[in-house]
Amino acid sequence: MNWKCITNTAFTPLQRRYGVLFYGCWGLTAVFMLLVKFVFLHQHPVGIPAYVLAVVPAVPFVTCIVIAGRYLYRETDEFMRILTTQSMLWGAGITLAVDSTWGFLSIYTGIPPMPFFFNYTIFFICYALAGSILRIKYK
Amino acid sequence: MKNRLKVLRAERNWSQADLAVRLQVSRQSVNAIETGKYDPSLPLAFKLAKIFDSTIEEIFIAE
């Protein structure tokens, strides 16, 4: 499910459909994150609306994970399934490495903690990069 | 694992894409199997054997 799957005819209809859904939700998460930040900065919601609003960006993000899971379940091409799984492992592995390194630095040296949305950004960038590199490798 | 996919394809004058259609997988999958970068699962190996009307042992050679 890398970016080219949306337009490249070499991809199957299943890959294209899930690519559109996956990257659509990815974009939606980014938009929601900015919107929610804007609302909290300027409207200062409190109580239940604040809780509801705070959860909004997580919805498309969780949907992304569900879409990726559904794709892996429905993909009949075992090699493509492995490529997608490897890309996700790269994304998750690098995110954990950066997160834990930054975490220890933050604990022992007093640098500010990593903003939580960095996890999201690092994961998707590494996932997309790994997907592209693996596809070139097996071209 | 070595295999005779390229030879078998050439005998039938099939491209990787032709074989991919018959196998119902992507062309990249065929290329990865053919170049030995990926060893297929048993069901896929059986499918290959059926397509080439031969046995798994005749297609794949253990190193």
PDB file of N, CA, C and O in Angstrom, chain A residues 40-118:
ATOM      1  N   PHE A  40      -8.618  24.109  20.386  1.00  0.00           N
ATOM      2  CA  PHE A  40      -8.178  24.181  21.789  1.00  0.00           C
ATOM      3  C   PHE A  40      -7.422  25.476  22.075  1.00  0.00           C
ATOM      4  O   PHE A  40      -7.515  26.017  23.179  1.00  0.00           O
ATOM      5  N   LEU A  41      -6.687  25.970  21.070  1.00  0.00           N
ATOM      6  CA  LEU A  41      -5.938  27.209  21.254  1.00  0.00           C
ATOM      7  C   LEU A  41      -6.846  28.428  21.338  1.00  0.00           C
ATOM      8  O   LEU A  41      -6.612  29.353  22.110  1.00  0.00           O
ATOM      9  N   HIS A  42      -7.928  28.407  20.510  1.00  0.00           N
ATOM     10  CA  HIS A  42      -8.759  29.607  20.403  1.00  0.00           C
ATOM     11  C   HIS A  42     -10.095  29.536  21.135  1.00  0.00           C
ATOM     12  O   HIS A  42     -10.646  30.568  21.505  1.00  0.00           O
ATOM     13  N   GLN A  43     -10.656  28.340  21.308  1.00  0.00           N
ATOM     14  CA  GLN A  43     -11.979  28.225  21.945  1.00  0.00           C
ATOM     15  C   GLN A  43     -11.914  27.742  23.395  1.00  0.00           C
ATOM     16  O   GLN A  43     -12.881  27.891  24.140  1.00  0.00           O
ATOM     17  N   HIS A  44     -10.822  27.090  23.756  1.00  0.00           N
ATOM     18  CA  HIS A  44     -10.615  26.546  25.114  1.00  0.00           C
ATOM     19  C   HIS A  44     -11.813  25.729  25.606  1.00  0.00           C
ATOM     20  O   HIS A  44     -12.429  26.079  26.621  1.00  0.00           O
ATOM     21  N   PRO A  45     -12.183  24.671  24.903  1.00  0.00           N
ATOM     22  CA  PRO A  45     -13.324  23.859  25.363  1.00  0.00           C
ATOM     23  C   PRO A  45     -12.995  23.178  26.690  1.00  0.00           C
ATOM     24  O   PRO A  45     -11.826  22.876  26.968  1.00  0.00           O
ATOM     25  N   VAL A  46     -14.021  22.936  27.490  1.00  0.00           N
ATOM     26  CA  VAL A  46     -13.843  22.249  28.786  1.00  0.00           C
ATOM     27  C   VAL A  46     -14.909  21.157  28.926  1.00  0.00           C
ATOM     28  O   VAL A  46     -15.876  21.125  28.180  1.00  0.00           O
ATOM     29  N   GLY A  47     -14.704  20.274  29.898  1.00  0.00           N
ATOM     30  CA  GLY A  47     -15.686  19.235  30.187  1.00  0.00           C
ATOM     31  C   GLY A  47     -15.780  18.197  29.083  1.00  0.00           C
ATOM     32  O   GLY A  47     -14.796  17.906  28.402  1.00  0.00           O
ATOM     33  N   ILE A  48     -16.992  17.679  28.901  1.00  0.00           N
ATOM     34  CA  ILE A  48     -17.208  16.593  27.936  1.00  0.00           C
ATOM     35  C   ILE A  48     -16.813  16.994  26.510  1.00  0.00           C
ATOM     36  O   ILE A  48     -16.152  16.223  25.804  1.00  0.00           O
ATOM     37  N   PRO A  49     -17.197  18.222  26.036  1.00  0.00           N
ATOM     38  CA  PRO A  49     -16.773  18.598  24.677  1.00  0.00           C
ATOM     39  C   PRO A  49     -15.253  18.516  24.493  1.00  0.00           C
ATOM     40  O   PRO A  49     -14.768  18.120  23.419  1.00  0.00           O
ATOM     41  N   ALA A  50     -14.500  18.866  25.529  1.00  0.00           N
ATOM     42  CA  ALA A  50     -13.038  18.816  25.439  1.00  0.00           C
ATOM     43  C   ALA A  50     -12.552  17.377  25.267  1.00  0.00           C
ATOM     44  O   ALA A  50     -11.666  17.105  24.445  1.00  0.00           O
ATOM     45  N   TYR A  51     -13.173  16.462  26.027  1.00  0.00           N
ATOM     46  CA  TYR A  51     -12.803  15.046  25.924  1.00  0.00           C
ATOM     47  C   TYR A  51     -13.126  14.501  24.530  1.00  0.00           C
ATOM     48  O   TYR A  51     -12.331  13.806  23.917  1.00  0.00           O
ATOM     49  N   VAL A  52     -14.338  14.823  24.059  1.00  0.00           N
ATOM     50  CA  VAL A  52     -14.779  14.332  22.747  1.00  0.00           C
ATOM     51  C   VAL A  52     -13.857  14.875  21.655  1.00  0.00           C
ATOM     52  O   VAL A  52     -13.383  14.137  20.783  1.00  0.00           O
ATOM     53  N   LEU A  53     -13.586  16.175  21.730  1.00  0.00           N
ATOM     54  CA  LEU A  53     -12.735  16.824  20.730  1.00  0.00           C
ATOM     55  C   LEU A  53     -11.315  16.256  20.744  1.00  0.00           C
ATOM     56  O   LEU A  53     -10.700  16.062  19.690  1.00  0.00           O
ATOM     57  N   ALA A  54     -10.828  15.964  21.946  1.00  0.00           N
ATOM     58  CA  ALA A  54      -9.464  15.441  22.068  1.00  0.00           C
ATOM     59  C   ALA A  54      -9.316  14.072  21.419  1.00  0.00           C
ATOM     60  O   ALA A  54      -8.246  13.710  20.932  1.00  0.00           O
ATOM     61  N   VAL A  55     -10.425  13.319  21.392  1.00  0.00           N
ATOM     62  CA  VAL A  55     -10.377  11.959  20.847  1.00  0.00           C
ATOM     63  C   VAL A  55     -10.535  11.944  19.318  1.00  0.00           C
ATOM     64  O   VAL A  55     -10.131  10.990  18.647  1.00  0.00           O
ATOM     65  N   VAL A  56     -11.082  13.025  18.772  1.00  0.00           N
ATOM     66  CA  VAL A  56     -11.392  13.081  17.338  1.00  0.00           C
ATOM     67  C   VAL A  56     -10.211  12.681  16.431  1.00  0.00           C
ATOM     68  O   VAL A  56     -10.374  11.857  15.533  1.00  0.00           O
ATOM     69  N   PRO A  57      -8.974  13.215  16.630  1.00  0.00           N
ATOM     70  CA  PRO A  57      -7.875  12.838  15.715  1.00  0.00           C
ATOM     71  C   PRO A  57      -7.502  11.361  15.802  1.00  0.00           C
ATOM     72  O   PRO A  57      -6.923  10.819  14.863  1.00  0.00           O
ATOM     73  N   ALA A  58      -7.834  10.735  16.927  1.00  0.00           N
ATOM     74  CA  ALA A  58      -7.475   9.317  17.085  1.00  0.00           C
ATOM     75  C   ALA A  58      -8.367   8.419  16.226  1.00  0.00           C
ATOM     76  O   ALA A  58      -7.963   7.302  15.871  1.00  0.00           O
ATOM     77  N   VAL A  59      -9.583   8.907  15.879  1.00  0.00           N
ATOM     78  CA  VAL A  59     -10.531   8.057  15.155  1.00  0.00           C
ATOM     79  C   VAL A  59      -9.998   7.650  13.770  1.00  0.00           C
ATOM     80  O   VAL A  59      -9.898   6.454  13.467  1.00  0.00           O
ATOM     81  N   PRO A  60      -9.594   8.628  12.915  1.00  0.00           N
ATOM     82  CA  PRO A  60      -9.055   8.195  11.610  1.00  0.00           C
ATOM     83  C   PRO A  60      -7.739   7.429  11.748  1.00  0.00           C
ATOM     84  O   PRO A  60      -7.444   6.566  10.924  1.00  0.00           O
ATOM     85  N   PHE A  61      -6.970   7.737  12.799  1.00  0.00           N
ATOM     86  CA  PHE A  61      -5.708   7.027  13.009  1.00  0.00           C
ATOM     87  C   PHE A  61      -5.967   5.545  13.296  1.00  0.00           C
ATOM     88  O   PHE A  61      -5.355   4.656  12.706  1.00  0.00           O
ATOM     89  N   VAL A  62      -6.934   5.287  14.185  1.00  0.00           N
ATOM     90  CA  VAL A  62      -7.297   3.904  14.503  1.00  0.00           C
ATOM     91  C   VAL A  62      -7.901   3.234  13.265  1.00  0.00           C
ATOM     92  O   VAL A  62      -7.647   2.062  12.987  1.00  0.00           O
ATOM     93  N   THR A  63      -8.665   4.026  12.486  1.00  0.00           N
ATOM     94  CA  THR A  63      -9.245   3.493  11.255  1.00  0.00           C
ATOM     95  C   THR A  63      -8.143   3.048  10.296  1.00  0.00           C
ATOM     96  O   THR A  63      -8.280   2.034   9.611  1.00  0.00           O
ATOM     97  N   CYS A  64      -7.046   3.811  10.237  1.00  0.00           N
ATOM     98  CA  CYS A  64      -5.891   3.437   9.396  1.00  0.00           C
ATOM     99  C   CYS A  64      -5.394   2.049   9.773  1.00  0.00           C
ATOM    100  O   CYS A  64      -5.108   1.219   8.907  1.00  0.00           O
ATOM    101  N   ILE A  65      -5.297   1.801  11.074  1.00  0.00           N
ATOM    102  CA  ILE A  65      -4.789   0.501  11.546  1.00  0.00           C
ATOM    103  C   ILE A  65      -5.771  -0.610  11.152  1.00  0.00           C
ATOM    104  O   ILE A  65      -5.367  -1.679  10.697  1.00  0.00           O
ATOM    105  N   VAL A  66      -7.067  -0.319  11.301  1.00  0.00           N
ATOM    106  CA  VAL A  66      -8.089  -1.308  10.938  1.00  0.00           C
ATOM    107  C   VAL A  66      -8.030  -1.585   9.432  1.00  0.00           C
ATOM    108  O   VAL A  66      -8.091  -2.746   8.995  1.00  0.00           O
ATOM    109  N   ILE A  67      -7.870  -0.524   8.622  1.00  0.00           N
ATOM    110  CA  ILE A  67      -7.805  -0.683   7.171  1.00  0.00           C
ATOM    111  C   ILE A  67      -6.595  -1.551   6.794  1.00  0.00           C
ATOM    112  O   ILE A  67      -6.702  -2.450   5.957  1.00  0.00           O
ATOM    113  N   ALA A  68      -5.443  -1.273   7.426  1.00  0.00           N
ATOM    114  CA  ALA A  68      -4.237  -2.060   7.140  1.00  0.00           C
ATOM    115  C   ALA A  68      -4.462  -3.528   7.504  1.00  0.00           C
ATOM    116  O   ALA A  68      -4.078  -4.430   6.750  1.00  0.00           O
ATOM    117  N   GLY A  69      -5.124  -3.752   8.634  1.00  0.00           N
ATOM    118  CA  GLY A  69      -5.422  -5.119   9.052  1.00  0.00           C
ATOM    119  C   GLY A  69      -6.353  -5.820   8.083  1.00  0.00           C
ATOM    120  O   GLY A  69      -6.146  -6.974   7.720  1.00  0.00           O
ATOM    121  N   ARG A  70      -7.385  -5.091   7.632  1.00  0.00           N
ATOM    122  CA  ARG A  70      -8.353  -5.652   6.676  1.00  0.00           C
ATOM    123  C   ARG A  70      -7.660  -5.983   5.363  1.00  0.00           C
ATOM    124  O   ARG A  70      -7.941  -7.007   4.753  1.00  0.00           O
ATOM    125  N   TYR A  71      -6.751  -5.081   4.930  1.00  0.00           N
ATOM    126  CA  TYR A  71      -6.018  -5.323   3.680  1.00  0.00           C
ATOM    127  C   TYR A  71      -5.201  -6.610   3.790  1.00  0.00           C
ATOM    128  O   TYR A  71      -5.241  -7.460   2.900  1.00  0.00           O
ATOM    129  N   LEU A  72      -4.466  -6.746   4.916  1.00  0.00           N
ATOM    130  CA  LEU A  72      -3.630  -7.938   5.101  1.00  0.00           C
ATOM    131  C   LEU A  72      -4.493  -9.202   5.121  1.00  0.00           C
ATOM    132  O   LEU A  72      -4.073 -10.248   4.631  1.00  0.00           O
ATOM    133  N   TYR A  73      -5.691  -9.100   5.672  1.00  0.00           N
ATOM    134  CA  TYR A  73      -6.593 -10.244   5.749  1.00  0.00           C
ATOM    135  C   TYR A  73      -7.126 -10.615   4.361  1.00  0.00           C
ATOM    136  O   TYR A  73      -7.251 -11.788   4.018  1.00  0.00           O
ATOM    137  N   ARG A  74      -7.413  -9.605   3.553  1.00  0.00           N
ATOM    138  CA  ARG A  74      -8.070  -9.860   2.267  1.00  0.00           C
ATOM    139  C   ARG A  74      -7.092 -10.076   1.111  1.00  0.00           C
ATOM    140  O   ARG A  74      -7.484 -10.565   0.059  1.00  0.00           O
ATOM    141  N   GLU A  75      -5.840  -9.658   1.288  1.00  0.00           N
ATOM    142  CA  GLU A  75      -4.843  -9.805   0.226  1.00  0.00           C
ATOM    143  C   GLU A  75      -4.543 -11.289  -0.012  1.00  0.00           C
ATOM    144  O   GLU A  75      -4.127 -12.002   0.910  1.00  0.00           O
ATOM    145  N   THR A  76      -4.775 -11.744  -1.239  1.00  0.00           N
ATOM    146  CA  THR A  76      -4.558 -13.160  -1.538  1.00  0.00           C
ATOM    147  C   THR A  76      -3.136 -13.423  -2.033  1.00  0.00           C
ATOM    148  O   THR A  76      -2.700 -14.567  -2.061  1.00  0.00           O
ATOM    149  N   ASP A  77      -2.427 -12.356  -2.425  1.00  0.00           N
ATOM    150  CA  ASP A  77      -1.052 -12.494  -2.900  1.00  0.00           C
ATOM    151  C   ASP A  77      -0.116 -12.515  -1.678  1.00  0.00           C
ATOM    152  O   ASP A  77       0.117 -11.484  -1.043  1.00  0.00           O
ATOM    153  N   GLU A  78       0.392 -13.700  -1.358  1.00  0.00           N
ATOM    154  CA  GLU A  78       1.173 -13.846  -0.118  1.00  0.00           C
ATOM    155  C   GLU A  78       2.436 -12.991  -0.109  1.00  0.00           C
ATOM    156  O   GLU A  78       2.847 -12.488   0.942  1.00  0.00           O
ATOM    157  N   PHE A  79       3.041 -12.798  -1.275  1.00  0.00           N
ATOM    158  CA  PHE A  79       4.265 -11.993  -1.339  1.00  0.00           C
ATOM    159  C   PHE A  79       3.957 -10.524  -1.023  1.00  0.00           C
ATOM    160  O   PHE A  79       4.699  -9.855  -0.297  1.00  0.00           O
ATOM    161  N   MET A  80       2.846 -10.034  -1.552  1.00  0.00           N
ATOM    162  CA  MET A  80       2.441  -8.647  -1.274  1.00  0.00           C
ATOM    163  C   MET A  80       2.096  -8.460   0.208  1.00  0.00           C
ATOM    164  O   MET A  80       2.369  -7.417   0.794  1.00  0.00           O
ATOM    165  N   ARG A  81       1.513  -9.505   0.786  1.00  0.00           N
ATOM    166  CA  ARG A  81       1.205  -9.471   2.216  1.00  0.00           C
ATOM    167  C   ARG A  81       2.494  -9.343   3.025  1.00  0.00           C
ATOM    168  O   ARG A  81       2.566  -8.562   3.969  1.00  0.00           O
ATOM    169  N   ILE A  82       3.506 -10.085   2.609  1.00  0.00           N
ATOM    170  CA  ILE A  82       4.792 -10.041   3.315  1.00  0.00           C
ATOM    171  C   ILE A  82       5.436  -8.661   3.162  1.00  0.00           C
ATOM    172  O   ILE A  82       5.970  -8.108   4.125  1.00  0.00           O
ATOM    173  N   LEU A  83       5.363  -8.097   1.950  1.00  0.00           N
ATOM    174  CA  LEU A  83       5.948  -6.759   1.740  1.00  0.00           C
ATOM    175  C   LEU A  83       5.282  -5.722   2.640  1.00  0.00           C
ATOM    176  O   LEU A  83       5.958  -4.888   3.251  1.00  0.00           O
ATOM    177  N   THR A  84       3.953  -5.773   2.712  1.00  0.00           N
ATOM    178  CA  THR A  84       3.216  -4.817   3.557  1.00  0.00           C
ATOM    179  C   THR A  84       3.567  -5.018   5.027  1.00  0.00           C
ATOM    180  O   THR A  84       3.789  -4.053   5.762  1.00  0.00           O
ATOM    181  N   THR A  85       3.642  -6.285   5.445  1.00  0.00           N
ATOM    182  CA  THR A  85       3.981  -6.577   6.841  1.00  0.00           C
ATOM    183  C   THR A  85       5.387  -6.083   7.168  1.00  0.00           C
ATOM    184  O   THR A  85       5.621  -5.476   8.225  1.00  0.00           O
ATOM    185  N   GLN A  86       6.338  -6.328   6.243  1.00  0.00           N
ATOM    186  CA  GLN A  86       7.716  -5.857   6.468  1.00  0.00           C
ATOM    187  C   GLN A  86       7.771  -4.336   6.575  1.00  0.00           C
ATOM    188  O   GLN A  86       8.466  -3.790   7.434  1.00  0.00           O
ATOM    189  N   SER A  87       7.022  -3.649   5.695  1.00  0.00           N
ATOM    190  CA  SER A  87       6.998  -2.182   5.731  1.00  0.00           C
ATOM    191  C   SER A  87       6.481  -1.690   7.080  1.00  0.00           C
ATOM    192  O   SER A  87       7.026  -0.747   7.667  1.00  0.00           O
ATOM    193  N   MET A  88       5.419  -2.355   7.574  1.00  0.00           N
ATOM    194  CA  MET A  88       4.853  -1.955   8.865  1.00  0.00           C
ATOM    195  C   MET A  88       5.834  -2.221  10.004  1.00  0.00           C
ATOM    196  O   MET A  88       5.926  -1.426  10.935  1.00  0.00           O
ATOM    197  N   LEU A  89       6.552  -3.329   9.912  1.00  0.00           N
ATOM    198  CA  LEU A  89       7.548  -3.635  10.947  1.00  0.00           C
ATOM    199  C   LEU A  89       8.656  -2.589  10.953  1.00  0.00           C
ATOM    200  O   LEU A  89       9.124  -2.182  12.022  1.00  0.00           O
ATOM    201  N   TRP A  90       9.078  -2.162   9.762  1.00  0.00           N
ATOM    202  CA  TRP A  90      10.086  -1.088   9.693  1.00  0.00           C
ATOM    203  C   TRP A  90       9.549   0.184  10.358  1.00  0.00           C
ATOM    204  O   TRP A  90      10.235   0.831  11.138  1.00  0.00           O
ATOM    205  N   GLY A  91       8.299   0.524   9.996  1.00  0.00           N
ATOM    206  CA  GLY A  91       7.679   1.725  10.572  1.00  0.00           C
ATOM    207  C   GLY A  91       7.598   1.634  12.088  1.00  0.00           C
ATOM    208  O   GLY A  91       8.018   2.550  12.807  1.00  0.00           O
ATOM    209  N   ALA A  92       7.098   0.501  12.591  1.00  0.00           N
ATOM    210  CA  ALA A  92       6.935   0.328  14.036  1.00  0.00           C
ATOM    211  C   ALA A  92       8.299   0.275  14.735  1.00  0.00           C
ATOM    212  O   ALA A  92       8.479   0.867  15.809  1.00  0.00           O
ATOM    213  N   GLY A  93       9.260  -0.416  14.123  1.00  0.00           N
ATOM    214  CA  GLY A  93      10.582  -0.563  14.734  1.00  0.00           C
ATOM    215  C   GLY A  93      11.306   0.766  14.866  1.00  0.00           C
ATOM    216  O   GLY A  93      11.847   1.092  15.943  1.00  0.00           O
ATOM    217  N   ILE A  94      11.298   1.540  13.795  1.00  0.00           N
ATOM    218  CA  ILE A  94      11.988   2.841  13.842  1.00  0.00           C
ATOM    219  C   ILE A  94      11.286   3.784  14.825  1.00  0.00           C
ATOM    220  O   ILE A  94      11.934   4.499  15.588  1.00  0.00           O
ATOM    221  N   THR A  95       9.953   3.737  14.816  1.00  0.00           N
ATOM    222  CA  THR A  95       9.197   4.589  15.749  1.00  0.00           C
ATOM    223  C   THR A  95       9.556   4.239  17.197  1.00  0.00           C
ATOM    224  O   THR A  95       9.813   5.139  18.016  1.00  0.00           O
ATOM    225  N   LEU A  96       9.597   2.939  17.507  1.00  0.00           N
ATOM    226  CA  LEU A  96       9.948   2.517  18.868  1.00  0.00           C
ATOM    227  C   LEU A  96      11.376   2.926  19.225  1.00  0.00           C
ATOM    228  O   LEU A  96      11.643   3.360  20.352  1.00  0.00           O
ATOM    229  N   ALA A  97      12.285   2.800  18.246  1.00  0.00           N
ATOM    230  CA  ALA A  97      13.690   3.145  18.503  1.00  0.00           C
ATOM    231  C   ALA A  97      13.825   4.636  18.821  1.00  0.00           C
ATOM    232  O   ALA A  97      14.487   5.024  19.802  1.00  0.00           O
ATOM    233  N   VAL A  98      13.182   5.472  17.985  1.00  0.00           N
ATOM    234  CA  VAL A  98      13.258   6.923  18.198  1.00  0.00           C
ATOM    235  C   VAL A  98      12.579   7.288  19.520  1.00  0.00           C
ATOM    236  O   VAL A  98      13.121   8.057  20.330  1.00  0.00           O
ATOM    237  N   ASP A  99      11.398   6.698  19.740  1.00  0.00           N
ATOM    238  CA  ASP A  99      10.617   6.997  20.934  1.00  0.00           C
ATOM    239  C   ASP A  99      11.386   6.653  22.215  1.00  0.00           C
ATOM    240  O   ASP A  99      11.455   7.461  23.150  1.00  0.00           O
ATOM    241  N   SER A 100      11.973   5.441  22.235  1.00  0.00           N
ATOM    242  CA  SER A 100      12.673   5.023  23.464  1.00  0.00           C
ATOM    243  C   SER A 100      13.957   5.824  23.662  1.00  0.00           C
ATOM    244  O   SER A 100      14.283   6.211  24.793  1.00  0.00           O
ATOM    245  N   THR A 101      14.699   6.097  22.578  1.00  0.00           N
ATOM    246  CA  THR A 101      15.930   6.877  22.709  1.00  0.00           C
ATOM    247  C   THR A 101      15.619   8.280  23.235  1.00  0.00           C
ATOM    248  O   THR A 101      16.260   8.765  24.174  1.00  0.00           O
ATOM    249  N   TRP A 102      14.620   8.893  22.613  1.00  0.00           N
ATOM    250  CA  TRP A 102      14.198  10.234  23.036  1.00  0.00           C
ATOM    251  C   TRP A 102      13.702  10.206  24.483  1.00  0.00           C
ATOM    252  O   TRP A 102      13.973  11.095  25.288  1.00  0.00           O
ATOM    253  N   GLY A 103      12.975   9.133  24.835  1.00  0.00           N
ATOM    254  CA  GLY A 103      12.439   8.994  26.191  1.00  0.00           C
ATOM    255  C   GLY A 103      13.550   8.967  27.232  1.00  0.00           C
ATOM    256  O   GLY A 103      13.475   9.678  28.240  1.00  0.00           O
ATOM    257  N   PHE A 104      14.583   8.155  26.982  1.00  0.00           N
ATOM    258  CA  PHE A 104      15.696   8.073  27.928  1.00  0.00           C
ATOM    259  C   PHE A 104      16.462   9.402  28.004  1.00  0.00           C
ATOM    260  O   PHE A 104      16.876   9.824  29.081  1.00  0.00           O
ATOM    261  N   LEU A 105      16.639  10.024  26.843  1.00  0.00           N
ATOM    262  CA  LEU A 105      17.304  11.337  26.827  1.00  0.00           C
ATOM    263  C   LEU A 105      16.504  12.341  27.664  1.00  0.00           C
ATOM    264  O   LEU A 105      17.059  13.141  28.417  1.00  0.00           O
ATOM    265  N   SER A 106      15.190  12.260  27.503  1.00  0.00           N
ATOM    266  CA  SER A 106      14.312  13.170  28.222  1.00  0.00           C
ATOM    267  C   SER A 106      14.395  12.946  29.735  1.00  0.00           C
ATOM    268  O   SER A 106      14.415  13.901  30.520  1.00  0.00           O
ATOM    269  N   ILE A 107      14.467  11.666  30.137  1.00  0.00           N
ATOM    270  CA  ILE A 107      14.527  11.337  31.570  1.00  0.00           C
ATOM    271  C   ILE A 107      15.856  11.805  32.183  1.00  0.00           C
ATOM    272  O   ILE A 107      15.883  12.423  33.245  1.00  0.00           O
ATOM    273  N   TYR A 108      16.966  11.495  31.499  1.00  0.00           N
ATOM    274  CA  TYR A 108      18.278  11.703  32.122  1.00  0.00           C
ATOM    275  C   TYR A 108      18.969  13.028  31.783  1.00  0.00           C
ATOM    276  O   TYR A 108      19.894  13.428  32.467  1.00  0.00           O
ATOM    277  N   THR A 109      18.560  13.661  30.694  1.00  0.00           N
ATOM    278  CA  THR A 109      19.248  14.914  30.348  1.00  0.00           C
ATOM    279  C   THR A 109      18.328  16.128  30.439  1.00  0.00           C
ATOM    280  O   THR A 109      18.781  17.252  30.313  1.00  0.00           O
ATOM    281  N   GLY A 110      17.038  15.862  30.595  1.00  0.00           N
ATOM    282  CA  GLY A 110      16.117  16.980  30.768  1.00  0.00           C
ATOM    283  C   GLY A 110      15.665  17.640  29.481  1.00  0.00           C
ATOM    284  O   GLY A 110      15.035  18.701  29.523  1.00  0.00           O
ATOM    285  N   ILE A 111      15.955  17.005  28.332  1.00  0.00           N
ATOM    286  CA  ILE A 111      15.419  17.590  27.085  1.00  0.00           C
ATOM    287  C   ILE A 111      13.902  17.402  27.098  1.00  0.00           C
ATOM    288  O   ILE A 111      13.406  16.477  27.743  1.00  0.00           O
ATOM    289  N   PRO A 112      13.157  18.269  26.394  1.00  0.00           N
ATOM    290  CA  PRO A 112      11.693  18.150  26.447  1.00  0.00           C
ATOM    291  C   PRO A 112      11.220  16.799  25.888  1.00  0.00           C
ATOM    292  O   PRO A 112      11.863  16.270  24.978  1.00  0.00           O
ATOM    293  N   PRO A 113      10.143  16.236  26.443  1.00  0.00           N
ATOM    294  CA  PRO A 113       9.646  14.959  25.915  1.00  0.00           C
ATOM    295  C   PRO A 113       9.194  15.090  24.462  1.00  0.00           C
ATOM    296  O   PRO A 113       8.801  16.176  24.025  1.00  0.00           O
ATOM    297  N   MET A 114       9.264  13.977  23.737  1.00  0.00           N
ATOM    298  CA  MET A 114       8.879  14.002  22.314  1.00  0.00           C
ATOM    299  C   MET A 114       7.377  14.249  22.206  1.00  0.00           C
ATOM    300  O   MET A 114       6.598  13.565  22.885  1.00  0.00           O
ATOM    301  N   PRO A 115       6.967  15.216  21.365  1.00  0.00           N
ATOM    302  CA  PRO A 115       5.520  15.409  21.164  1.00  0.00           C
ATOM    303  C   PRO A 115       4.907  14.095  20.687  1.00  0.00           C
ATOM    304  O   PRO A 115       5.480  13.429  19.822  1.00  0.00           O
ATOM    305  N   PHE A 116       3.733  13.717  21.241  1.00  0.00           N
ATOM    306  CA  PHE A 116       3.183  12.383  20.980  1.00  0.00           C
ATOM    307  C   PHE A 116       2.874  12.161  19.498  1.00  0.00           C
ATOM    308  O   PHE A 116       2.983  11.060  18.990  1.00  0.00           O
ATOM    309  N   PHE A 117       2.494  13.240  18.774  1.00  0.00           N
ATOM    310  CA  PHE A 117       2.133  13.044  17.360  1.00  0.00           C
ATOM    311  C   PHE A 117       3.341  12.736  16.485  1.00  0.00           C
ATOM    312  O   PHE A 117       3.184  12.358  15.327  1.00  0.00           O
ATOM    313  N   PHE A 118       4.560  12.865  17.046  1.00  0.00           N
ATOM    314  CA  PHE A 118       5.757  12.451  16.300  1.00  0.00           C
ATOM    315  C   PHE A 118       5.699  10.947  16.011  1.00  0.00           C
ATOM    316  O   PHE A 118       6.169  10.498  14.974  1.00  0.00           O
TER     317      PHE A 118
END
